[in-house]
Structures are given as structure tokens and as C-alpha cells.
Coordinates of C-alpha atoms in Angstrom, one line a residue:
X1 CA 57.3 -22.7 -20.1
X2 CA 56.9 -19.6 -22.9
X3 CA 53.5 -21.3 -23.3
X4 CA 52.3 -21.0 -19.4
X5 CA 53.2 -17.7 -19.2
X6 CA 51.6 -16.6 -22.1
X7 CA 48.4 -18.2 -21.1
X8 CA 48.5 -16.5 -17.6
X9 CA 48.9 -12.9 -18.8
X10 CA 46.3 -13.3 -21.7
X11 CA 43.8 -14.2 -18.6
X12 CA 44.5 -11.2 -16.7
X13 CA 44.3 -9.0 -19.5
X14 CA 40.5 -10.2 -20.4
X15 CA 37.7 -8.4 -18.3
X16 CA 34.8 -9.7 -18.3
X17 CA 31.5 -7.7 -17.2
X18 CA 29.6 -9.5 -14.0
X19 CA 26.0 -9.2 -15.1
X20 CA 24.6 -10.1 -11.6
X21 CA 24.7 -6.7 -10.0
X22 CA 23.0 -5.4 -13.0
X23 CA 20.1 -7.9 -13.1
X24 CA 19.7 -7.7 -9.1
X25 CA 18.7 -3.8 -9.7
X26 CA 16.8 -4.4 -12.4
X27 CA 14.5 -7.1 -10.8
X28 CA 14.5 -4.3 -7.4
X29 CA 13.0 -1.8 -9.8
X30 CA 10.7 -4.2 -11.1
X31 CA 9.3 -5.3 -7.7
X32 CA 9.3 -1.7 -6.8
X33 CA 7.2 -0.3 -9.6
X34 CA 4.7 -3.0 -9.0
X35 CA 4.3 -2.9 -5.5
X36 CA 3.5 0.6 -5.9
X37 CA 1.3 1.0 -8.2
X38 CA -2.0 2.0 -7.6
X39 CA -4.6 -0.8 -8.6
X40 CA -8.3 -0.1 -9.7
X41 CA -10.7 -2.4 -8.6
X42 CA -13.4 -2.9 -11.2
X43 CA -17.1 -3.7 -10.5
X44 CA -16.6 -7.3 -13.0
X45 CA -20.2 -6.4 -15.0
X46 CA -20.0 -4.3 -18.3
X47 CA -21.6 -0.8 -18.1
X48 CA -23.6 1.6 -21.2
X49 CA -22.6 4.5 -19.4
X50 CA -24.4 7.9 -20.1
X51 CA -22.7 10.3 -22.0
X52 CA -22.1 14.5 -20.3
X53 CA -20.3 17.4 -21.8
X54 CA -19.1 18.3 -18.2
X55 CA -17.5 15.0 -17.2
X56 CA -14.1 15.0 -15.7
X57 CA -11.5 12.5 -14.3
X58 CA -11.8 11.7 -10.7
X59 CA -9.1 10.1 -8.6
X60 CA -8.3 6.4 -9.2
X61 CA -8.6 6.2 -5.0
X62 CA -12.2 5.7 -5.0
X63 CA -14.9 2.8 -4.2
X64 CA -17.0 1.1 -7.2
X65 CA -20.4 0.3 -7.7
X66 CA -21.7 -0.9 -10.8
X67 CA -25.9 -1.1 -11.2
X68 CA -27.3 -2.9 -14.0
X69 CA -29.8 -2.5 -16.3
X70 CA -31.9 -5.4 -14.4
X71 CA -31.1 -3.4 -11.0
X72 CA -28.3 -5.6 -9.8
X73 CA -26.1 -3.9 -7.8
X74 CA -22.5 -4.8 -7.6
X75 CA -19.4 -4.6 -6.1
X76 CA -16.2 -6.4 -6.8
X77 CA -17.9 -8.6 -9.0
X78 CA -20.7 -9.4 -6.4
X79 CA -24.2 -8.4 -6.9
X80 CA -25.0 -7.2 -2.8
X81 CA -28.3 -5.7 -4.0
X82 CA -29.7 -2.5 -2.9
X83 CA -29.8 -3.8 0.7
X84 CA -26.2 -4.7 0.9
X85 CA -25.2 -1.4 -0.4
X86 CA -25.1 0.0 3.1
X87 CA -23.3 -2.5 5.0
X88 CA -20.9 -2.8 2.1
X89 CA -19.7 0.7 2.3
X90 CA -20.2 0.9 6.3
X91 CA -17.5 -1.4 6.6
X92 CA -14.7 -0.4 3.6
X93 CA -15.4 3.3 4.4
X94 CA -14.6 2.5 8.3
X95 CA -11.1 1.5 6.9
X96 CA -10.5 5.1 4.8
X97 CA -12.7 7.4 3.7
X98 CA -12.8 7.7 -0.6
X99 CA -15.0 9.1 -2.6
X100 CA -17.9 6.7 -4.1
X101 CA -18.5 6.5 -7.9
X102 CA -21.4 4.9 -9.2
X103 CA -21.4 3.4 -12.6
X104 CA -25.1 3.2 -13.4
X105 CA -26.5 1.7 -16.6
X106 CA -28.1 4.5 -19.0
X107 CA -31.3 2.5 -18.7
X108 CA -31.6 2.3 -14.6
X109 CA -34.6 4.1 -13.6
X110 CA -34.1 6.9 -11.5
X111 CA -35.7 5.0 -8.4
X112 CA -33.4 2.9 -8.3
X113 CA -30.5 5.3 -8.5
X114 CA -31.7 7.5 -5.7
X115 CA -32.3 4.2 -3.2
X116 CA -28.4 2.9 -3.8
X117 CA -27.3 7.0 -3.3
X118 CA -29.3 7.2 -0.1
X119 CA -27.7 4.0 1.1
X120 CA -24.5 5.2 0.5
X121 CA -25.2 8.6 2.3
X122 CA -26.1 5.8 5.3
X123 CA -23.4 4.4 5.1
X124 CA -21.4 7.6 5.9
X125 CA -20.1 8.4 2.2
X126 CA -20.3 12.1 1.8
X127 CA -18.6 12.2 -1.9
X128 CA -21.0 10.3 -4.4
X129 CA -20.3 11.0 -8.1
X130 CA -22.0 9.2 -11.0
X131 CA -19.6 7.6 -14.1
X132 CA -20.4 9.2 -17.7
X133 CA -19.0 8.7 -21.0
X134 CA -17.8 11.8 -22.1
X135 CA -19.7 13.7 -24.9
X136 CA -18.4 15.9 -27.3

């Protein structure tokens, strides 16, 4: 009987720490930090940026477009060409208005630049900005 009751007390006097509670927060942070962070959508082609002593960071907020040294234009991986530029930006600017960077090769001709800007002005974007590298 001494045995039993030993047994019984020794039970009650052990706590044990319920991890459960714990974990749930941690995994409700987790979702939380995810679900509000800001993603960038990249234009999927590799860029030779030029390089400016007055660059500056822009918002991360802002619409894409990538134009290649072979005068692709592109967008979310998509090459929509010069003549998709303006209905590509017609419709995503309807949504929200955002600021438009252009990440233009160091080796695209001037024309070619000034055709995707004036779509872009079309299109309603007021904001146009062009990506450098920044210089020293």
C-alpha cells in the first residue's frame, strides 16, 4: 500500500511543460510574417544594367519591365514586345497605380527605349524611372 501512495504523490509533484501552445504561436507568426511580406516580381531575363552616380532605391511597390539587348521586351517572364507594352500596363495599372521601372540593357538603343516609355505614358503610367547599377 506504502508503494501506491508513493507512486501517486511522485506524479503530482512532476510538471511537465505542454509544448503545444508554444508551437501553435510559433507557426501563427510564421504564417503571419509570410503572408505579409511584400514580394517583388522579377522580369525572369538577366539584365547589364548601366551604371549612375545619382541612383537611388525606389519603392519595392512598383511594375517591372525588362528590355533586352535583342529588344525583347518583358514582363513577368514573358516577352509582350513593344506592342504589348501598352495593353500590359493598361490593364495592371487599372487595378492600382505604381510607379514603372524599366530595366533596360546597357546596349538597347535609344529608339527602342523611347517607343516602350511612350507606350507606358499610353498606358496611363505617369512615374517611369529607368534601373542603374550604382557607380561609385
Amino acid at each position: 500500500m506504502r508503494s501506491s501512495l508513493e507512486t501517486q504523490n511522485h506524479n503530482q509533484n512532476t510538471q511537465e511543460i505542454d509544448l503545444a501552445p508554444l508551437l501553435d504561436v510559433v507557426f501563427i507568426l510564421l504564417i503571419f510574417f509570410i503572408v505579409t511580406t511584400v514580394f517583388v516580381k522579377e522580369t525572369g531575363v538577366e539584365i547589364d544594367k548601366p551604371t549612375a552616380v545619382s541612383s537611388q532605391d525606389l519603392q519595392k511597390n512598383v511594375f517591372l519591365l525588362a528590355i533586352t539587348t535583342d529588344g525583347k521586351v518583358m514582363y513577368g517572364g514573358t516577352n509582350i514586345g513593344i506592342s504589348g507594352v501598352r495593353s500590359t500596363l493598361t490593364q495592371i495599372a487599372a487595378k492600382e497605380t505604381r510607379p514603372l521601372i524599366i530595366q533596360a540593357d546597357k546596349k538597347v538603343t535609344t529608339e527602342v527605349l523611347i517607343k516602350v516609355m511612350d507606350q507606358a505614358k499610353l498606358a496611363g503610367i505617369r512615374d517611369i524611372n529607368i534601373a542603374t547599377a550604382a557607380g561609385q
